[in-house]
Short mmCIF file of C-alpha atoms and ligand atoms in Angstrom, two decimals:
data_model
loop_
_atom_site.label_atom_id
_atom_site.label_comp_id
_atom_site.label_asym_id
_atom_site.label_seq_id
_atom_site.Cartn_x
_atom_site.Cartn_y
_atom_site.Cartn_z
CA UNK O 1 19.51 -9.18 -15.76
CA UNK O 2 17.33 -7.15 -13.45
CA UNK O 3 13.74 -8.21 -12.99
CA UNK O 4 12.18 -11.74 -12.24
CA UNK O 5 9.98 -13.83 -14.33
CA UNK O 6 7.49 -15.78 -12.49
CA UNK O 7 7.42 -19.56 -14.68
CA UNK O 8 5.17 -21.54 -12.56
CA UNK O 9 2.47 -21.41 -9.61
CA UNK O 10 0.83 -23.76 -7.59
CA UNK O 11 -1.96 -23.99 -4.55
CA UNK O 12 -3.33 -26.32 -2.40
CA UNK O 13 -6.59 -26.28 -0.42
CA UNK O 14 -7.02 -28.90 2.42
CA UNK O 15 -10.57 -30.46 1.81
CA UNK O 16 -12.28 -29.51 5.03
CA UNK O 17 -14.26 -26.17 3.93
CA UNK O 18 -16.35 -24.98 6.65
CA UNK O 19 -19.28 -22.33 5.87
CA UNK O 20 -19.86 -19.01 8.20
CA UNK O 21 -23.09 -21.44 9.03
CA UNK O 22 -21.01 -23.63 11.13
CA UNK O 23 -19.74 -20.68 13.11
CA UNK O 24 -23.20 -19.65 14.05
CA UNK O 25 -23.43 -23.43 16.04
CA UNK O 26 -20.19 -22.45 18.47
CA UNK O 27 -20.38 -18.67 18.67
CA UNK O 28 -22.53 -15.72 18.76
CA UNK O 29 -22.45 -14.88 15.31
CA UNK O 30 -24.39 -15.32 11.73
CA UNK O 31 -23.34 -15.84 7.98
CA UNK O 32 -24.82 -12.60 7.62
CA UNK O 33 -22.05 -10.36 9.54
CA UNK O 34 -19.16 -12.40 8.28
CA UNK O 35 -20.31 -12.03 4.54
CA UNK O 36 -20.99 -7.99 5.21
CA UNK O 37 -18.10 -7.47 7.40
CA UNK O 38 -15.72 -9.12 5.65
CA UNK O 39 -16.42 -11.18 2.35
CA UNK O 40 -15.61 -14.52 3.67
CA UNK O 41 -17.99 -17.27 2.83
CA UNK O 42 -16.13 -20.11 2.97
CA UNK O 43 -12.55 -21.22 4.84
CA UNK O 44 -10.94 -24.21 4.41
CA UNK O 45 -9.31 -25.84 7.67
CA UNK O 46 -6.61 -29.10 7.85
CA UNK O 47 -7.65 -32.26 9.18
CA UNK O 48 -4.64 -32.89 10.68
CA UNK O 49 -2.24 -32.67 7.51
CA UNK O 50 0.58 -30.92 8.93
CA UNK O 51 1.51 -27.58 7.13
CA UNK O 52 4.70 -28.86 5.04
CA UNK O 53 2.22 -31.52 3.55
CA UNK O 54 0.28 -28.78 1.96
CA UNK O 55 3.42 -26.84 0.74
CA UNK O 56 4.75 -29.95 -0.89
CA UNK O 57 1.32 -30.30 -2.98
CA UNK O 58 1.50 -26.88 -3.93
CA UNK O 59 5.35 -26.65 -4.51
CA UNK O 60 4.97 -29.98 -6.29
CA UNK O 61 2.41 -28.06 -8.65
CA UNK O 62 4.48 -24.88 -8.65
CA UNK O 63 7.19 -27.34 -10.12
CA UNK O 64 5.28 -28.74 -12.25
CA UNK O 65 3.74 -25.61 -14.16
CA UNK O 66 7.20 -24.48 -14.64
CA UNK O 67 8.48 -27.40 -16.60
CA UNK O 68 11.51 -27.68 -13.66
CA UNK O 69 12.30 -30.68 -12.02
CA UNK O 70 13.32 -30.78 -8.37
CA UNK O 71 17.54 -30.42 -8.89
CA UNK O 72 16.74 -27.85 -11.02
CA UNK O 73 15.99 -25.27 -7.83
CA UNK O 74 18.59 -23.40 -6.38
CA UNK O 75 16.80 -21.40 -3.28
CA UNK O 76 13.64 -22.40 -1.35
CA UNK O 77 12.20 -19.71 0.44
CA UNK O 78 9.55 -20.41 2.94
CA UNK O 79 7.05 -18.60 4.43
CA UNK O 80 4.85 -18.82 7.29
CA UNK O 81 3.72 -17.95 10.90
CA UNK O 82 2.74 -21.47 11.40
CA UNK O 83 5.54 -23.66 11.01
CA UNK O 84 5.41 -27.38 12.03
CA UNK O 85 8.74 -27.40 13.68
CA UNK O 86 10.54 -24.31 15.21
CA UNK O 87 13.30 -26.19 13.77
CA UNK O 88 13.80 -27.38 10.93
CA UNK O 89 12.17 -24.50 8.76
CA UNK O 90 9.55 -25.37 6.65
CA UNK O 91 12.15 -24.52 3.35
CA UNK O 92 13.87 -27.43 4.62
CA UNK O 93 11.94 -30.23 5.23
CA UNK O 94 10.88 -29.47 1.64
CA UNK O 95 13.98 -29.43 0.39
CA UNK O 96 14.38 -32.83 1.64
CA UNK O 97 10.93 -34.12 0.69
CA UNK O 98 11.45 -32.47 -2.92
CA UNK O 99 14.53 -34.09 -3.35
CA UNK O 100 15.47 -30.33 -4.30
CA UNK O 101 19.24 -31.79 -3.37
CA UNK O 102 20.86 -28.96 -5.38
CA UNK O 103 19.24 -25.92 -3.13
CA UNK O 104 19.94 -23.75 0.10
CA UNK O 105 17.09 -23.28 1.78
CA UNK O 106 15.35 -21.27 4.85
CA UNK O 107 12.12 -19.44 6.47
CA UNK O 108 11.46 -15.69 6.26
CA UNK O 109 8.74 -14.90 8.75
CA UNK O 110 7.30 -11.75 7.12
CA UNK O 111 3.77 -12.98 8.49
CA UNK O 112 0.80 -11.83 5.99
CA UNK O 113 3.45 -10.19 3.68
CA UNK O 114 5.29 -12.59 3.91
CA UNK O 115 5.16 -13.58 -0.54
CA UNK O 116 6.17 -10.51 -1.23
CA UNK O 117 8.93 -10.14 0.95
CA UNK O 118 10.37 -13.52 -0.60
CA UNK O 119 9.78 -12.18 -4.20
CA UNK O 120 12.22 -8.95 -2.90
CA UNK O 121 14.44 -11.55 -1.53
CA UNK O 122 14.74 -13.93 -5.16
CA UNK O 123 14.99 -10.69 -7.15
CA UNK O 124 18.20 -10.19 -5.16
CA UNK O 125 19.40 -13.55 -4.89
CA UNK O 126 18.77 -13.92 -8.88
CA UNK O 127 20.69 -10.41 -9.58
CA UNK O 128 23.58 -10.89 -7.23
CA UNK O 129 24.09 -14.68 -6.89
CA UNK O 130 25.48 -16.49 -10.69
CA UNK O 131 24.74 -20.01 -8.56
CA UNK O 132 20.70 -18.98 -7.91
CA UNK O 133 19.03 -19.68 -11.25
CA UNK O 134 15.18 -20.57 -9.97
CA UNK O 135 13.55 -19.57 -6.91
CA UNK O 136 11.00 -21.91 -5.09
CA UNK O 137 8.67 -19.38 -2.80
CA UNK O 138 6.15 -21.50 -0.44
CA UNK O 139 4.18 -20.35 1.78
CA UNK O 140 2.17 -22.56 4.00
CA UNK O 141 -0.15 -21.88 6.90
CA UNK O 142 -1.92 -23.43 9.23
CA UNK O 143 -3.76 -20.64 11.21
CA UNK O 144 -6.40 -22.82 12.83
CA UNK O 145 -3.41 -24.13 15.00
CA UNK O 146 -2.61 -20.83 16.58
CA UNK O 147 -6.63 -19.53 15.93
CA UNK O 148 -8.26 -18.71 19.28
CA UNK O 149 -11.82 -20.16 18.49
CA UNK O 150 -13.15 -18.43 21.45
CA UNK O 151 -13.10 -15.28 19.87
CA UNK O 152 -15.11 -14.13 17.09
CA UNK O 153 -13.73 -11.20 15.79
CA UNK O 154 -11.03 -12.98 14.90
CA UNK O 155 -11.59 -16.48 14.11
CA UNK O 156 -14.55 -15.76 11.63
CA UNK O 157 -11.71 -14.65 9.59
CA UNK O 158 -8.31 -17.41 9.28
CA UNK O 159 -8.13 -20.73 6.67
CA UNK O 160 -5.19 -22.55 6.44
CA UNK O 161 -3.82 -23.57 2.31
CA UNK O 162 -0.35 -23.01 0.60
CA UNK O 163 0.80 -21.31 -2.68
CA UNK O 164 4.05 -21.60 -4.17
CA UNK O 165 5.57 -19.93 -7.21
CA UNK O 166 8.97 -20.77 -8.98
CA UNK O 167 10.94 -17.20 -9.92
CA UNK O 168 13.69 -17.04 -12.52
CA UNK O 169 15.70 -14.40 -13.38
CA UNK O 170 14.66 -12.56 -16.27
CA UNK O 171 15.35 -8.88 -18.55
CA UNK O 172 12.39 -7.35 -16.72
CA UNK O 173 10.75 -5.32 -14.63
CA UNK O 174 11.06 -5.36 -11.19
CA UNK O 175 10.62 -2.77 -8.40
CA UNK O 176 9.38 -2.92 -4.65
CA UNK O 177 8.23 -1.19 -1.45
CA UNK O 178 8.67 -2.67 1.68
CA UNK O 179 7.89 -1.18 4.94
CA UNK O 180 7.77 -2.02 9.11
CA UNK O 181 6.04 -0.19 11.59
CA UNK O 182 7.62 -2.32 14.30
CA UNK O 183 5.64 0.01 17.06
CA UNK O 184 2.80 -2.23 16.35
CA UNK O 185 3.68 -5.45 16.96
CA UNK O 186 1.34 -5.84 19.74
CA UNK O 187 -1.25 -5.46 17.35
CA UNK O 188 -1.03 -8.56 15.91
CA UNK O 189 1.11 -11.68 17.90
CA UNK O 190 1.09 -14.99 19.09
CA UNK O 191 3.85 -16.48 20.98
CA UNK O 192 5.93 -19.47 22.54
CA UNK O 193 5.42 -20.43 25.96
CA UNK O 194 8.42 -19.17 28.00
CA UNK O 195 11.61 -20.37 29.60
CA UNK O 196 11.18 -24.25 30.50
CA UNK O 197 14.32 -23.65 33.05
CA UNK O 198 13.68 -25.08 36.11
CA UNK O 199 16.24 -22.75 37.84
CA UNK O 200 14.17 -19.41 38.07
CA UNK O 201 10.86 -18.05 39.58
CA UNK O 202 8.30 -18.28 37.11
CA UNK O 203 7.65 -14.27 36.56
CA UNK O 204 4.33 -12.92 34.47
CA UNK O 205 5.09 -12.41 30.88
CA UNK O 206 6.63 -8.98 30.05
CA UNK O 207 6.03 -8.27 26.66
CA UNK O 208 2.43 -7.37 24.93
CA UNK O 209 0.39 -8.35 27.69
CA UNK O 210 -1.29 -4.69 28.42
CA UNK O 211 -2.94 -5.16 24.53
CA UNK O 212 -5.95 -7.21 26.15
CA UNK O 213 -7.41 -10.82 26.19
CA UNK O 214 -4.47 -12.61 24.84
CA UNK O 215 -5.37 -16.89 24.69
CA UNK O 216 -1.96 -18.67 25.10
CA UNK O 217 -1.13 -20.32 22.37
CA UNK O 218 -3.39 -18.21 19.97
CA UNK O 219 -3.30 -15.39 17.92
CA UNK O 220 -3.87 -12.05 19.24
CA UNK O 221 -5.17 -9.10 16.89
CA UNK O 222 -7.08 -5.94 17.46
CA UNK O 223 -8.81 -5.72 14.39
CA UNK O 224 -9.30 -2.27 13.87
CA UNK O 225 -5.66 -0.66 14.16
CA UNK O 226 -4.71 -3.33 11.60
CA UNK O 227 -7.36 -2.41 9.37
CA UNK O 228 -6.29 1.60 9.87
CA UNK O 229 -2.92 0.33 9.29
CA UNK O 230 -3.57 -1.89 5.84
CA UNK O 231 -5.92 0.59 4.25
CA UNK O 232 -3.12 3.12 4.51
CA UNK O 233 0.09 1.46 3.42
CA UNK O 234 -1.32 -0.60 0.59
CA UNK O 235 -2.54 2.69 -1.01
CA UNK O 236 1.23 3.83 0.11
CA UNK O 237 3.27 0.56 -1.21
CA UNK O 238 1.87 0.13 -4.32
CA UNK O 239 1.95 4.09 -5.47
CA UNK O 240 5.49 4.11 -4.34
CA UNK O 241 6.48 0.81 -6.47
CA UNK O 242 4.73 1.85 -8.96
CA UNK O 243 6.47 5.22 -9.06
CA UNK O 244 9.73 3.45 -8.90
CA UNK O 245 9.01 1.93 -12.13
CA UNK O 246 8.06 5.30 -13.93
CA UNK O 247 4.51 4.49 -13.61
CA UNK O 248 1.33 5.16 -11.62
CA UNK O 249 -1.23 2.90 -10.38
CA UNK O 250 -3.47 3.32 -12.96
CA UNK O 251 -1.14 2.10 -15.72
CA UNK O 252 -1.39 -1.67 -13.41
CA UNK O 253 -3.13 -4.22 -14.71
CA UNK O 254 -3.56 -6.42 -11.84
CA UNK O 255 -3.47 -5.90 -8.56
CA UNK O 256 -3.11 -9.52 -6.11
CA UNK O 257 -3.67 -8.45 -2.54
CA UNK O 258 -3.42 -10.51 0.42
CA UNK O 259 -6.91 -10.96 1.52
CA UNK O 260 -7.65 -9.74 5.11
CA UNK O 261 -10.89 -7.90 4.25
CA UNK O 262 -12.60 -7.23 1.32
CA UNK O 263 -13.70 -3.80 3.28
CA UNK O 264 -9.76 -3.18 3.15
CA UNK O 265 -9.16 -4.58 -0.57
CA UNK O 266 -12.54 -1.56 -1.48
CA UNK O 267 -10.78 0.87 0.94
CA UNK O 268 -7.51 0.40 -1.08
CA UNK O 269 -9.25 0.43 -4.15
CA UNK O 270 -10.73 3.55 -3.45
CA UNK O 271 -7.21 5.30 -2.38
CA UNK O 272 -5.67 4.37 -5.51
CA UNK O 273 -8.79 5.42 -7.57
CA UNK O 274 -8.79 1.65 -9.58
CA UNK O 275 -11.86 0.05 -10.05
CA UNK O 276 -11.99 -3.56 -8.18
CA UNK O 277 -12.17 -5.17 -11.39
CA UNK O 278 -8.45 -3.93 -10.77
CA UNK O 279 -7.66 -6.28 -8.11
CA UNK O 280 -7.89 -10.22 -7.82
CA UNK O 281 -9.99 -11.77 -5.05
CA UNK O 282 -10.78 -14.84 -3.66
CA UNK O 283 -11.19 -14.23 -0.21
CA UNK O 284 -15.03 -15.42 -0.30
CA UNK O 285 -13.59 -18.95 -0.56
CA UNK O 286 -10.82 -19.05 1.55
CA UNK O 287 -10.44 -16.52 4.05
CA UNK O 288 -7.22 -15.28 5.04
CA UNK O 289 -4.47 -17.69 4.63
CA UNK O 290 -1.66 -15.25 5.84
CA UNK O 291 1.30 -16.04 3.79
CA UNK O 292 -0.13 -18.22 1.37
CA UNK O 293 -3.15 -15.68 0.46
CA UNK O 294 -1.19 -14.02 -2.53
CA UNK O 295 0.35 -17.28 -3.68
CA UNK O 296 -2.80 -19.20 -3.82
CA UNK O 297 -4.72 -16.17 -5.60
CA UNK O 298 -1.79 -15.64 -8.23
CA UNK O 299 -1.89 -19.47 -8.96
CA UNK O 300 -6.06 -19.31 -9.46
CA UNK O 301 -5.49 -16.24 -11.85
CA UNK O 302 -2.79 -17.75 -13.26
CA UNK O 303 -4.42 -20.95 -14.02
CA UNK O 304 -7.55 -18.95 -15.31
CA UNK O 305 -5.63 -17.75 -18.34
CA UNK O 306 -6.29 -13.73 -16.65
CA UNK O 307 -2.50 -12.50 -17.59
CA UNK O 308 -1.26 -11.85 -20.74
CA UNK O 309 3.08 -10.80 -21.69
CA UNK O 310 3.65 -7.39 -20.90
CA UNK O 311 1.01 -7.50 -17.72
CA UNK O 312 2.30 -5.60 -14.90
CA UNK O 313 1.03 -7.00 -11.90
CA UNK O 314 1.01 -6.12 -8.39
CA UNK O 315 1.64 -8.25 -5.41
CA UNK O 316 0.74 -6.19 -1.86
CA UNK O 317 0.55 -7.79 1.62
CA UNK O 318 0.71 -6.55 4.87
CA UNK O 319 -0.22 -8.06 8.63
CA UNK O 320 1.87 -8.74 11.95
CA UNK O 321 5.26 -6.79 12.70
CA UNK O 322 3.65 -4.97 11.96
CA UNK O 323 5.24 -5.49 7.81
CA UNK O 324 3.94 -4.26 4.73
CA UNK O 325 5.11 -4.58 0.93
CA UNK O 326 4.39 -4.47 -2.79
CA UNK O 327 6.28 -5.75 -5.34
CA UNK O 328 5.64 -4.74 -9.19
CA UNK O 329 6.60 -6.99 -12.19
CA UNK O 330 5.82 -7.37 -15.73
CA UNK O 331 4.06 -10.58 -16.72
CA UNK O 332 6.11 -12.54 -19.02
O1 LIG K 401 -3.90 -10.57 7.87
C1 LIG K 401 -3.84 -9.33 8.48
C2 LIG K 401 -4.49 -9.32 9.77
N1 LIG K 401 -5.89 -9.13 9.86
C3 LIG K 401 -6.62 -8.13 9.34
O2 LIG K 401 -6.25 -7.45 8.44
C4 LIG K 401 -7.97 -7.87 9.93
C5 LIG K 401 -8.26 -6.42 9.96
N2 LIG K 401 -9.51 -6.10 10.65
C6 LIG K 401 -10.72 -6.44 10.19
O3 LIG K 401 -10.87 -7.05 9.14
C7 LIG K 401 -11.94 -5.98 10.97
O4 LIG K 401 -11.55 -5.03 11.91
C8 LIG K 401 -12.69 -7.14 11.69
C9 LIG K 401 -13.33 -8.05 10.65
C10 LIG K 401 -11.72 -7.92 12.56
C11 LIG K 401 -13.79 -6.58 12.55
O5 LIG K 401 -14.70 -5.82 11.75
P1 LIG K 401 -15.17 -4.37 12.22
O6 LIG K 401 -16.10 -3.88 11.21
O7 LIG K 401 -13.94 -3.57 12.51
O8 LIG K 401 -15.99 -4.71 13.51
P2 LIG K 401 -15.78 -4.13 14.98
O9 LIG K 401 -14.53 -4.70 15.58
O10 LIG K 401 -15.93 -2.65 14.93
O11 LIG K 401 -17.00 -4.72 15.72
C12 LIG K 401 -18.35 -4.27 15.45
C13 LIG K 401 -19.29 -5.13 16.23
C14 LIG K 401 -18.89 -5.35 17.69
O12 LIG K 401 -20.05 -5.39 18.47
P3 LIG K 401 -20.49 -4.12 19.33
O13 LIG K 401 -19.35 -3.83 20.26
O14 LIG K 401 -20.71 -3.02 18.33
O15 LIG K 401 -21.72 -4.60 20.01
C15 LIG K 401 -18.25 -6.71 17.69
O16 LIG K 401 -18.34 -7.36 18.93
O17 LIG K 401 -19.32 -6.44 15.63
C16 LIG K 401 -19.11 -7.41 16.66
N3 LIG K 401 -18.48 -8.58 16.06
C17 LIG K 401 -19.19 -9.60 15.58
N4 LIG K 401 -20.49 -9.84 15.51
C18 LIG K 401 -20.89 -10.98 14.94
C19 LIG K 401 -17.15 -8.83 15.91
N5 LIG K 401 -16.99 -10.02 15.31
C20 LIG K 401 -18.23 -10.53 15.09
C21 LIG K 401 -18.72 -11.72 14.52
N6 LIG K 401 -20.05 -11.90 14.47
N7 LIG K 401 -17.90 -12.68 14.02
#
């Protein structure tokens, strides 16, 4: 078999949802310029739930939907660019907490592309592997941990949720673009502190420093190259996975972005020449989620009934590496 199947979804939304209104009472800022700029109404933020918490719900759910019980997963891939731990990975303390006792289990850090990336990875996994029957993808973030609140061109933006979707193997189609413009991985970062030796002279950092006000501890991103550089390649991943499967974008039904922008999602539509009926959104309510954007909006479509056998259906992410991806697939 050569394609994947996707048999269940899940998502999970912590309860705190804060309005661009609350914004306006710590920065310099108003409801009106968030909703223009971007499309973001609403975020939702944890109230201290660590991230695995919410990937359990929405694994749980993911499980669930897909008629599977726990032993009956053979991989868990996580993802995310907020992990609780920098060891264990996030796959496995939900392995453990699943009681998934029968699969492997690790992180991918693909940041914002991160769902798509893990969808390339199962349709390997599933075509190479006899062992690997069912895929559990999670992706869990918790951005406000690493969100510099200080800044507002940045923090206007983040929301912290999980998705999760169980892949099977399946007589389907399958295809995928996957790209990294590691030159701009200054464009987008947030790091560890440094060496906690006590044997040499602490030295200033040497890494991505020159890119400008960097908050320790926070997320760094200069907004603009990354919105040159997403309005480009997801024009450029989804024509070329789309041409991989003998089609072109107009013959795909749904397109599930990861939502950065909706200024990006319009430029995108635009370069493919779809209408944005084309294209599932939901950044109005949550904001960008990083890894667990596409997850979380292919559980709310999936749950609305909006897919129908023989669908093909495009995942595209992109974001710090800097990575970008799309992955095609025929609803089954
Ligand atoms: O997950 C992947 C990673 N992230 C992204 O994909 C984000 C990509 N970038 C973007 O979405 C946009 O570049 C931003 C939303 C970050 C910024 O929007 P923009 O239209 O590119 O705004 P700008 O940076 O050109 O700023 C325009 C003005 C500036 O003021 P001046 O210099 O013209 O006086 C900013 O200081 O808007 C100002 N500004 C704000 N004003 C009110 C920036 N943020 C805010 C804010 N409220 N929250």
């Amino acid at each position: 078999m050569s394609g994947v199947v996707i048999k269940g979804t899940g998502a999970y939304l912590p309860a705190l949802c804060v309005d661009n209104e609350a914004f306006t009472k710590i920065l310099d800022t108003s409801d009106e310029w968030i909703r223009t700029r971007t499309g973001i109404r609403t975020r939702h933020f944890s109230d201290g739930e660590p991230g695995w918490s919410m990937g359990l719900k929405a694994a749980r759910q993911a499980l669930d939907s897909a008629n599977l019980r726990p032993e009956e997963i053979d991989l868990i891939l996580g993802t995310t660019v907020t992990p609780d731990y920098c060891t264990p990975s996030l796959a496995c303390v939900l392995q453990g907490k699943l009681g998934a006792v029968n699969a492997i289990a690790f992180d991918i850090s693909c940041a914002c592309a991160g769902f798509v990336y893990a969808l390339d990875l199962a349709n390997r996994y599933l075509m190479t592997d006899d062992k690997i029957k069912n895929v559990l993808i999670v992706g869990s973030e918790m951005l406000s941990r690493v969100t510099n609140f200080e800044d507002r061109a940045s923090c206007v933006l983040f929301g912290d949720g999980a998705g999760a979707a169980v892949v099977s193997a399946a007589d389907a189609l399958f295809t995928s673009s996957l790209k990294v413009e590691g030159m701009g991985a200054g464009q987008i970062f947030g790091r560890y502190h440094g060496t906690r030796n006590p044997f040499c002279n602490p030295s200033p950092a040497m890494d991505y420093d020159e890119y400008g006000d960097y908050k320790e501890g926070c997320l760094y991103m200069n907004g603009k190259e990354v919105y040159k550089f997403a309005t480009r390649v997801m024009a450029e991943t989804v024509t070329e996975a789309a041409a991989k499967a003998g089609i072109t974008p107009a013959e795909i039904d749904l397109i599930i972005p990861h939502q950065a922008n909706i200024r990006i999602i319009e430029t995108a539509a635009q370069r493919l020449h779809l209408p944005m009926e084309r294209f599932a959104v939901n950044i109005q309510k949550y904001g960008n989620t990083s890894s667990a954007c596409i997850p979380i909006c292919l559980d709310e479509v999936n749950r609305a009934g909006r897919l129908k056998k023989g669908d093909k259906v495009c995942f595209v992410g992109f974001g710090a590496g800097l990575v970008a991806g799309a992955a095609l697939i025929e609803w089954q």
